[in-house]
Amino acid sequence: MKSLTERYGRWLGPYAALWITLIIGGFLVVVLTLLSAEVYNSVVDQDGVSGLDKPALQLAKEYRSPGLDSAVTAFTNIGGGIGMPILASILVAWLIYVSRSWRPLILVGGAAAVSVTATSVGKTLLGRTRPDHLDAVPPFEFSPSFPSGHTLNTTVVISIVVYLVCLQFRKTSARTCVIIAGAAFIIAMGLSRVFLGHHWLTDVMAAWLIGGAWVAVVILAHRLFHVIRRREHAGPAPTFEHPAHLKDSKAEQKERLQGTPDAGGGAANRGGEPSPG
């Protein structure tokens, strides 16, 4: 009984820190959405940033064509209420498989839940009207415009997945390619909403900012989890160079405690699959 208590007591600290940080951070992101909506209202009243919206929409209309409209519509559907959950599920399933850990599900699932909540809160609070259907490409959407849910959810989910995938690679070139691909996908998703006339440019810009803030909180929670784990287990906190395994053998733990060259080298140095932690 004592060993069982000690075992779960050790794990409670890191996991408690992870959940507390995510919960508090999620609350702050929702509050940020509320405040941004209030600020946004004031700015629109003064015709400030909203001065970008109509020129951006007019520019998008100049480049439309039947073929391009269909291609962009197909792409933007990936970030919708059906496409993004499917894509996220595939990516998370792969991360769970290669990392032998359920934490990717916790991080991506928790992050997505907060981004959906922030989207709903912002739309309900502000109730901004979308561009006129005469300026949009069908199928038309009727929910409030601010913030762009496609952009916000894509920013959060893809950013967290990119972060976790980067922990799987040791080569800088591989990480760079993953980051560039993720960033391009996020930017393209936001711009597709403007191109199709489904959102104003400022809806997309706000979604990028709110999503980026929430991603920073999630990554902070993940790093904090491993800092506490290192203190509790004398194991290395994960970095891109030293991904962490939470199921090390006793021999590996002893090696780290003795300060052997392999200590903190992560699974990649031992020939196994690295973990996103």
Coordinates of C-alpha atoms in Angstrom, one line a residue:
M1 CA 0.0 0.0 0.0
K2 CA 2.8 2.4 0.9
S3 CA 4.6 1.8 -2.5
L4 CA 1.3 2.4 -4.3
T5 CA 0.7 5.7 -2.5
E6 CA 4.2 6.8 -3.1
R7 CA 3.9 6.0 -6.8
Y8 CA 0.7 7.9 -7.4
G9 CA 1.8 10.7 -5.1
R10 CA 4.8 11.3 -7.3
W11 CA 2.7 11.5 -10.4
L12 CA 0.0 13.7 -8.9
G13 CA 2.4 16.7 -8.7
P14 CA 3.2 17.0 -12.4
Y15 CA -0.3 16.1 -13.6
A16 CA -1.9 18.5 -11.2
A17 CA 0.4 21.3 -12.5
L18 CA -0.5 20.4 -16.0
W19 CA -4.3 20.5 -15.4
I20 CA -4.2 23.6 -13.2
T21 CA -2.2 25.5 -15.8
L22 CA -4.5 24.5 -18.6
I23 CA -7.6 25.3 -16.6
I24 CA -6.4 28.7 -15.5
G25 CA -4.9 29.5 -18.9
G26 CA -8.1 28.5 -20.6
F27 CA -10.1 30.8 -18.4
L28 CA -7.7 33.7 -19.1
V29 CA -8.0 33.0 -22.9
V30 CA -11.8 33.2 -22.7
V31 CA -11.5 36.4 -20.7
L32 CA -9.1 37.7 -23.4
T33 CA -11.7 36.9 -26.0
L34 CA -14.3 38.9 -24.1
L35 CA -11.9 41.9 -23.7
S36 CA -10.9 41.7 -27.3
A37 CA -14.5 41.8 -28.4
E38 CA -15.0 44.9 -26.3
V39 CA -11.9 46.6 -27.7
Y40 CA -13.0 45.4 -31.2
N41 CA -16.4 47.1 -30.8
S42 CA -14.7 50.4 -29.9
V43 CA -12.3 50.1 -32.8
V44 CA -15.0 49.4 -35.3
D45 CA -17.0 52.3 -34.1
Q46 CA -14.0 54.6 -34.8
D47 CA -13.5 52.9 -38.2
G48 CA -10.0 51.9 -37.2
V49 CA -8.8 48.4 -38.0
S50 CA -12.0 47.7 -39.8
G51 CA -10.7 49.9 -42.5
L52 CA -8.8 46.9 -43.7
D53 CA -11.8 44.7 -44.2
K54 CA -13.5 46.1 -47.3
P55 CA -10.2 46.6 -49.2
A56 CA -9.2 43.0 -48.4
L57 CA -12.6 41.7 -49.5
Q58 CA -12.4 43.7 -52.8
L59 CA -8.9 42.4 -53.5
A60 CA -10.1 38.8 -52.9
K61 CA -13.0 39.2 -55.3
E62 CA -10.6 40.2 -58.1
Y63 CA -8.8 36.8 -57.9
R64 CA -11.9 34.6 -57.8
S65 CA -12.7 32.1 -60.5
P66 CA -15.0 29.0 -60.6
G67 CA -12.0 26.6 -60.4
L68 CA -10.2 28.5 -57.7
D69 CA -13.4 29.0 -55.7
S70 CA -14.0 25.3 -55.6
A71 CA -10.5 24.5 -54.6
V72 CA -10.4 27.0 -51.8
T73 CA -13.9 25.9 -50.6
A74 CA -12.6 22.3 -50.4
F75 CA -9.5 23.4 -48.5
T76 CA -11.5 25.6 -46.0
N77 CA -13.8 22.7 -45.2
I78 CA -10.8 20.9 -43.6
G79 CA -10.9 23.6 -40.9
G80 CA -14.7 23.2 -40.3
G81 CA -16.7 21.4 -37.7
I82 CA -16.3 18.1 -39.5
G83 CA -13.0 18.3 -41.3
M84 CA -10.9 19.6 -38.3
P85 CA -12.0 16.9 -35.8
I86 CA -11.2 14.2 -38.4
L87 CA -7.8 15.7 -39.1
A88 CA -7.0 16.2 -35.5
S89 CA -8.1 12.7 -34.6
I90 CA -5.7 11.2 -37.2
L91 CA -2.8 13.3 -36.1
V92 CA -3.4 12.7 -32.4
A93 CA -3.7 8.9 -33.0
W94 CA -0.4 9.0 -34.8
L95 CA 1.2 10.9 -31.9
I96 CA -0.2 8.5 -29.3
Y97 CA 1.2 5.6 -31.3
V98 CA 4.7 7.0 -31.7
S99 CA 5.0 8.4 -28.2
R100 CA 3.3 5.5 -26.4
S101 CA 1.6 8.2 -24.3
W102 CA -2.0 9.6 -23.9
R103 CA -0.7 13.1 -23.3
P104 CA -1.1 14.3 -26.9
L105 CA -4.8 13.6 -26.5
I106 CA -4.9 15.6 -23.3
L107 CA -3.0 18.5 -24.8
V108 CA -4.7 18.7 -28.2
G109 CA -8.2 17.8 -26.9
G110 CA -8.0 20.3 -24.0
A111 CA -6.6 23.0 -26.3
A112 CA -9.4 22.4 -28.9
A113 CA -12.1 22.5 -26.2
V114 CA -11.0 26.0 -25.0
S115 CA -10.7 27.3 -28.6
V116 CA -14.2 26.2 -29.4
T117 CA -15.4 27.8 -26.2
A118 CA -13.6 31.1 -27.0
T119 CA -15.1 31.1 -30.5
S120 CA -18.6 30.6 -29.2
V121 CA -18.2 33.3 -26.5
G122 CA -16.8 35.8 -29.0
K123 CA -19.5 35.2 -31.5
T124 CA -22.3 35.4 -28.9
L125 CA -20.9 38.5 -27.3
L126 CA -20.1 40.5 -30.4
G127 CA -22.6 39.2 -33.0
R128 CA -20.8 40.8 -35.9
T129 CA -22.5 40.4 -39.3
R130 CA -20.5 38.5 -41.9
P131 CA -19.9 40.1 -45.4
D132 CA -23.0 40.3 -47.6
H133 CA -23.8 37.1 -49.4
L134 CA -23.5 39.1 -52.7
D135 CA -19.8 39.3 -51.9
A136 CA -19.4 35.7 -50.7
V137 CA -18.9 32.3 -52.4
P138 CA -21.6 29.7 -51.6
P139 CA -22.4 27.7 -49.5
F140 CA -23.2 30.7 -47.3
E141 CA -22.7 30.8 -43.5
F142 CA -25.1 32.5 -41.1
S143 CA -23.4 32.4 -37.6
P144 CA -21.8 35.6 -36.3
S145 CA -18.5 36.6 -37.9
F146 CA -16.1 37.4 -35.0
P147 CA -13.8 35.6 -34.4
S148 CA -13.2 33.2 -37.3
G149 CA -13.8 29.8 -35.8
H150 CA -12.1 28.0 -38.7
T151 CA -9.0 30.1 -38.1
L152 CA -8.9 30.0 -34.3
N153 CA -9.4 26.2 -34.1
T154 CA -7.0 25.5 -36.9
T155 CA -4.4 27.8 -35.2
V156 CA -4.7 26.0 -31.9
V157 CA -4.9 22.4 -33.1
I158 CA -2.2 22.6 -35.8
S159 CA 0.2 24.6 -33.6
I160 CA 0.0 22.1 -30.7
V161 CA 0.4 19.2 -33.2
V162 CA 3.5 20.9 -34.8
Y163 CA 5.0 21.4 -31.3
L164 CA 4.5 17.7 -30.4
V165 CA 5.7 16.5 -33.8
C166 CA 8.9 18.6 -33.5
L167 CA 9.7 16.7 -30.2
Q168 CA 9.8 13.6 -32.3
F169 CA 12.6 14.8 -34.5
R170 CA 16.3 15.5 -33.8
K171 CA 17.2 17.1 -37.1
T172 CA 16.7 20.9 -37.4
S173 CA 15.8 20.5 -41.0
A174 CA 12.9 18.2 -40.2
R175 CA 11.6 20.5 -37.5
T176 CA 11.9 23.5 -39.8
C177 CA 9.9 21.7 -42.5
V178 CA 7.2 20.8 -40.0
I179 CA 7.0 24.3 -38.6
I180 CA 6.9 25.9 -42.1
A181 CA 4.2 23.5 -43.2
G182 CA 2.1 24.1 -40.1
A183 CA 2.4 27.9 -40.4
A184 CA 1.5 27.8 -44.1
F185 CA -1.6 25.7 -43.3
I186 CA -2.7 28.1 -40.5
I187 CA -2.2 31.2 -42.7
A188 CA -3.8 29.7 -45.7
M189 CA -6.9 28.7 -43.6
G190 CA -7.3 32.2 -42.4
L191 CA -6.9 33.8 -45.8
S192 CA -9.3 31.3 -47.3
R193 CA -12.1 32.6 -45.1
V194 CA -11.5 36.2 -46.4
F195 CA -11.1 35.0 -50.0
L196 CA -14.5 33.3 -49.9
G197 CA -16.1 36.3 -48.3
H198 CA -17.1 34.2 -45.2
H199 CA -15.2 36.5 -42.8
W200 CA -13.7 39.9 -42.5
L201 CA -9.9 40.2 -42.4
T202 CA -10.1 41.5 -38.8
D203 CA -12.1 38.4 -37.8
V204 CA -9.2 36.3 -39.0
M205 CA -6.5 38.5 -37.4
A206 CA -8.2 38.3 -34.0
A207 CA -8.4 34.6 -34.3
W208 CA -4.7 34.3 -35.0
L209 CA -3.9 36.4 -32.0
I210 CA -6.2 34.6 -29.6
G211 CA -5.2 31.2 -30.9
G212 CA -1.5 32.1 -30.5
A213 CA -2.0 33.2 -26.9
W214 CA -3.8 30.0 -26.0
V215 CA -1.1 27.9 -27.7
A216 CA 1.6 29.6 -25.6
V217 CA -0.3 28.7 -22.5
V218 CA -0.7 25.0 -23.5
I219 CA 3.0 24.8 -24.3
L220 CA 3.9 26.4 -21.0
A221 CA 1.7 23.9 -19.2
H222 CA 3.5 21.1 -20.9
R223 CA 6.9 22.4 -20.1
L224 CA 5.9 23.0 -16.5
F225 CA 4.7 19.4 -16.3
H226 CA 8.1 18.1 -17.2
V227 CA 10.0 20.6 -14.9
I228 CA 8.0 19.2 -12.0
R229 CA 8.5 15.7 -13.2
R230 CA 12.2 16.2 -13.3
R231 CA 12.2 17.5 -9.8
E232 CA 10.1 14.5 -8.6
H233 CA 11.8 11.8 -10.6
A234 CA 15.3 13.1 -11.2
G235 CA 14.6 12.8 -14.9
P236 CA 15.4 15.3 -17.7
A237 CA 12.8 17.8 -18.8
P238 CA 12.1 17.3 -22.5
T239 CA 13.6 19.6 -25.1
F240 CA 13.8 19.2 -28.9
E241 CA 17.2 17.6 -28.3
H242 CA 16.1 15.5 -25.3
P243 CA 12.5 14.2 -25.6
A244 CA 11.2 12.7 -22.4
H245 CA 10.0 9.1 -21.7
L246 CA 7.8 8.7 -18.7
K247 CA 8.3 5.0 -18.6
D248 CA 12.0 4.6 -18.2
S249 CA 13.5 1.4 -16.8
K250 CA 15.1 1.4 -13.4
A251 CA 18.5 1.0 -15.1
E252 CA 17.9 4.2 -17.1
Q253 CA 16.8 6.1 -14.1
K254 CA 20.0 5.0 -12.3
E255 CA 22.1 6.1 -15.2
R256 CA 20.6 9.6 -15.1
L257 CA 21.1 9.8 -11.3
Q258 CA 24.7 8.8 -11.7
G259 CA 25.2 11.4 -14.4
T260 CA 26.3 9.1 -17.2
P261 CA 26.8 10.5 -20.7
D262 CA 23.5 8.9 -21.7
A263 CA 21.6 10.8 -19.0
G264 CA 18.9 13.0 -20.4
G265 CA 19.6 11.8 -23.9
G266 CA 16.1 10.8 -24.5
A267 CA 14.8 7.8 -26.4
A268 CA 16.5 9.0 -29.6
N269 CA 19.9 8.4 -28.1
R270 CA 18.9 4.9 -27.1
G271 CA 17.7 3.9 -30.5
G272 CA 14.0 4.0 -29.5
E273 CA 11.2 6.2 -30.6
P274 CA 11.4 9.7 -29.1
S275 CA 8.3 10.9 -27.3
P276 CA 6.5 14.2 -27.4
G277 CA 6.3 14.0 -23.7

